């Protein structure tokens, strides 16, 4: 199994999601050609990125391009999407990435009717009835919140046969 792929002669990628860059400048001892692990700048979207040859590239796209056969590193919004299986945008290990299309990527989103509140670290369940949101409770797990939503759906979204 290949552990390292050279994206360019100055940038190499690893299966664990890390990226190194070759720095060619000499240090005070005259040494040059040292590989240094890149420190990434997080984007406002939560994805981490690197600048290569003046272009900003998201790291998960770079890893998917090098190891998973992603066709276009810049991406096609409909068919060429690297997806984080565990939903953690900074976990760019090859084992945590897969290439999907738009509808497959939507499967990885949180269940309808529940959402995670990051500050409180808790799941909330809500349901809409006649355009108004009804609070169904807060829960420790996504499964509990999803169950509450489904119970609320049975109560509030009753269809009448005519």
CSV table of C-alpha atoms in Angstrom, one decimal:
chain,number,residue,atom,x,y,z
A,1,UNK,CA,0.0,0.0,0.0
A,2,UNK,CA,1.4,3.4,-1.0
A,3,UNK,CA,1.9,5.6,2.1
A,4,UNK,CA,3.2,8.8,0.4
A,5,UNK,CA,2.4,10.4,-3.0
A,6,UNK,CA,4.2,13.4,-4.4
A,7,UNK,CA,1.7,15.9,-5.7
A,8,UNK,CA,4.4,18.2,-6.9
A,9,UNK,CA,8.2,17.9,-6.4
A,10,UNK,CA,7.7,20.3,-3.4
A,11,UNK,CA,4.5,18.9,-1.9
A,12,UNK,CA,3.9,15.3,-0.7
A,13,UNK,CA,0.8,13.8,0.8
A,14,UNK,CA,0.4,10.9,3.3
A,15,UNK,CA,-2.5,8.4,3.8
A,16,UNK,CA,-3.0,9.8,7.4
A,17,UNK,CA,-4.1,13.1,5.8
A,18,UNK,CA,-0.9,15.0,6.5
A,19,UNK,CA,1.0,17.1,3.9
A,20,UNK,CA,4.6,18.1,3.8
A,21,UNK,CA,6.3,20.9,1.8
A,22,UNK,CA,9.9,21.0,0.7
A,23,UNK,CA,11.6,24.2,1.8
A,24,UNK,CA,14.5,25.0,-0.5
A,25,UNK,CA,15.9,28.1,1.4
A,26,UNK,CA,19.1,27.5,3.3
A,27,UNK,CA,19.2,27.9,7.0
A,28,UNK,CA,22.0,29.6,9.0
A,29,UNK,CA,24.2,26.5,8.5
A,30,UNK,CA,23.7,26.5,4.7
A,31,UNK,CA,21.5,23.4,4.8
A,32,UNK,CA,18.5,23.3,2.4
A,33,UNK,CA,16.0,20.8,1.2
A,34,UNK,CA,14.2,20.0,4.4
A,35,UNK,CA,10.6,18.6,4.4
A,36,UNK,CA,8.4,20.4,6.9
A,37,UNK,CA,4.9,19.3,7.8
A,38,UNK,CA,2.4,22.0,6.7
A,39,UNK,CA,0.5,24.1,9.1
A,40,UNK,CA,-2.8,24.8,7.6
A,41,UNK,CA,-5.1,27.8,7.7
A,42,UNK,CA,-8.7,26.7,8.5
A,43,UNK,CA,-11.3,28.2,6.2
A,44,UNK,CA,-14.4,29.8,7.6
A,45,UNK,CA,-16.2,26.6,6.4
A,46,UNK,CA,-14.2,24.4,8.8
A,47,UNK,CA,-12.1,22.8,6.0
A,48,UNK,CA,-8.4,23.1,6.1
A,49,UNK,CA,-6.4,24.2,3.0
A,50,UNK,CA,-3.0,24.8,1.5
A,51,UNK,CA,-1.7,27.2,-1.1
A,52,UNK,CA,0.2,25.5,-3.9
A,53,UNK,CA,1.5,27.5,-6.9
A,54,UNK,CA,-0.7,30.4,-5.9
A,55,UNK,CA,-3.9,28.3,-5.8
A,56,UNK,CA,-5.8,27.5,-2.6
A,57,UNK,CA,-6.7,23.8,-2.4
A,58,UNK,CA,-8.7,22.1,0.3
A,59,UNK,CA,-6.7,19.3,1.9
A,60,UNK,CA,-9.4,16.7,1.6
A,61,UNK,CA,-9.5,17.3,-2.2
A,62,UNK,CA,-5.7,17.0,-2.4
A,63,UNK,CA,-5.7,13.7,-0.4
A,64,UNK,CA,-8.6,12.3,-2.5
A,65,UNK,CA,-6.9,13.3,-5.7
A,66,UNK,CA,-3.6,11.6,-4.7
A,67,UNK,CA,-5.0,8.4,-3.2
A,68,UNK,CA,-8.7,7.9,-4.2
A,69,UNK,CA,-8.6,8.8,-7.9
A,70,UNK,CA,-10.5,12.1,-7.7
A,71,UNK,CA,-10.7,13.3,-11.3
A,72,UNK,CA,-10.4,17.0,-10.8
A,73,UNK,CA,-8.7,18.6,-7.8
A,74,UNK,CA,-10.7,21.8,-8.3
A,75,UNK,CA,-13.9,19.8,-8.4
A,76,UNK,CA,-17.2,19.3,-10.1
A,77,UNK,CA,-20.0,20.4,-7.9
A,78,UNK,CA,-22.3,17.6,-9.0
A,79,UNK,CA,-20.2,14.4,-9.3
A,80,UNK,CA,-16.8,14.8,-7.9
A,81,UNK,CA,-17.2,15.3,-4.1
A,82,UNK,CA,-14.8,14.0,-1.5
A,83,UNK,CA,-16.9,13.2,1.6
A,84,UNK,CA,-15.8,12.9,5.2
A,85,UNK,CA,-17.4,9.7,6.4
A,86,UNK,CA,-17.3,10.6,10.1
A,87,UNK,CA,-18.5,14.2,9.4
A,88,UNK,CA,-15.3,15.7,10.9
A,89,UNK,CA,-14.0,18.2,8.3
A,90,UNK,CA,-10.5,18.2,9.6
A,91,UNK,CA,-10.1,14.4,9.6
A,92,UNK,CA,-8.5,13.9,6.1
A,93,UNK,CA,-7.3,10.3,6.5
A,94,UNK,CA,-7.7,8.3,3.3
A,95,UNK,CA,-9.8,5.8,5.3
A,96,UNK,CA,-12.2,8.6,6.2
A,97,UNK,CA,-12.7,9.9,2.7
A,98,UNK,CA,-14.9,8.7,-0.2
A,99,UNK,CA,-15.8,10.2,-3.5
A,100,UNK,CA,-19.6,10.7,-3.9
A,101,UNK,CA,-22.1,12.7,-6.0
A,102,UNK,CA,-24.4,15.4,-4.6
A,103,UNK,CA,-27.2,13.1,-3.5
A,104,UNK,CA,-24.9,10.6,-1.8
A,105,UNK,CA,-23.2,13.5,0.0
A,106,UNK,CA,-26.6,14.6,1.4
A,107,UNK,CA,-26.9,11.2,3.1
A,108,UNK,CA,-24.1,12.2,5.4
A,109,UNK,CA,-26.0,15.2,6.7
A,110,UNK,CA,-27.8,15.2,10.0
A,111,UNK,CA,-31.3,13.7,10.2
A,112,UNK,CA,-34.2,15.9,9.3
A,113,UNK,CA,-35.8,17.4,12.4
A,114,UNK,CA,-32.8,17.3,14.6
A,115,UNK,CA,-29.6,19.3,14.9
A,116,UNK,CA,-26.5,19.4,17.1
A,117,UNK,CA,-25.8,22.6,19.1
A,118,UNK,CA,-22.0,22.9,19.3
A,119,UNK,CA,-21.8,25.2,22.3
A,120,UNK,CA,-24.2,23.1,24.5
A,121,UNK,CA,-22.9,19.8,22.9
A,122,UNK,CA,-26.5,18.5,22.8
A,123,UNK,CA,-29.0,17.4,20.1
A,124,UNK,CA,-32.3,19.2,19.7
A,125,UNK,CA,-35.4,17.9,18.0
A,126,UNK,CA,-38.0,20.2,16.3
A,127,UNK,CA,-40.8,19.8,13.9
A,128,UNK,CA,-42.6,22.3,11.7
A,129,UNK,CA,-46.4,22.5,11.8
A,130,UNK,CA,-48.2,25.1,9.7
A,131,UNK,CA,-44.9,27.0,9.2
A,132,UNK,CA,-44.2,27.2,13.0
A,133,UNK,CA,-41.4,25.3,14.7
A,134,UNK,CA,-42.4,23.1,17.6
A,135,UNK,CA,-39.7,22.2,20.2
A,136,UNK,CA,-39.6,18.4,20.9
A,137,UNK,CA,-36.8,18.3,23.4
A,138,UNK,CA,-33.0,18.0,23.8
A,139,UNK,CA,-31.1,14.7,23.8
A,140,UNK,CA,-27.6,13.3,24.3
A,141,UNK,CA,-27.5,11.4,21.0
A,142,UNK,CA,-28.6,12.0,17.4
A,143,UNK,CA,-30.6,8.7,17.5
A,144,UNK,CA,-32.7,9.9,20.5
A,145,UNK,CA,-33.4,13.2,18.8
A,146,UNK,CA,-34.3,11.5,15.5
A,147,UNK,CA,-36.7,9.2,17.4
A,148,UNK,CA,-38.3,12.2,19.1
A,149,UNK,CA,-38.8,13.8,15.6
A,150,UNK,CA,-40.4,10.6,14.2
A,151,UNK,CA,-42.8,10.4,17.2
A,152,UNK,CA,-43.6,14.1,16.7
A,153,UNK,CA,-44.2,13.4,13.0
A,154,UNK,CA,-46.8,10.7,13.9
A,155,UNK,CA,-48.6,13.2,16.1
A,156,UNK,CA,-48.4,16.4,14.2
A,157,UNK,CA,-48.2,15.3,10.5
A,158,UNK,CA,-51.3,13.1,10.5
A,159,UNK,CA,-52.8,12.7,7.0
A,160,UNK,CA,-56.5,12.3,6.7
A,161,UNK,CA,-57.9,10.0,4.0
A,162,UNK,CA,-60.9,11.6,2.2
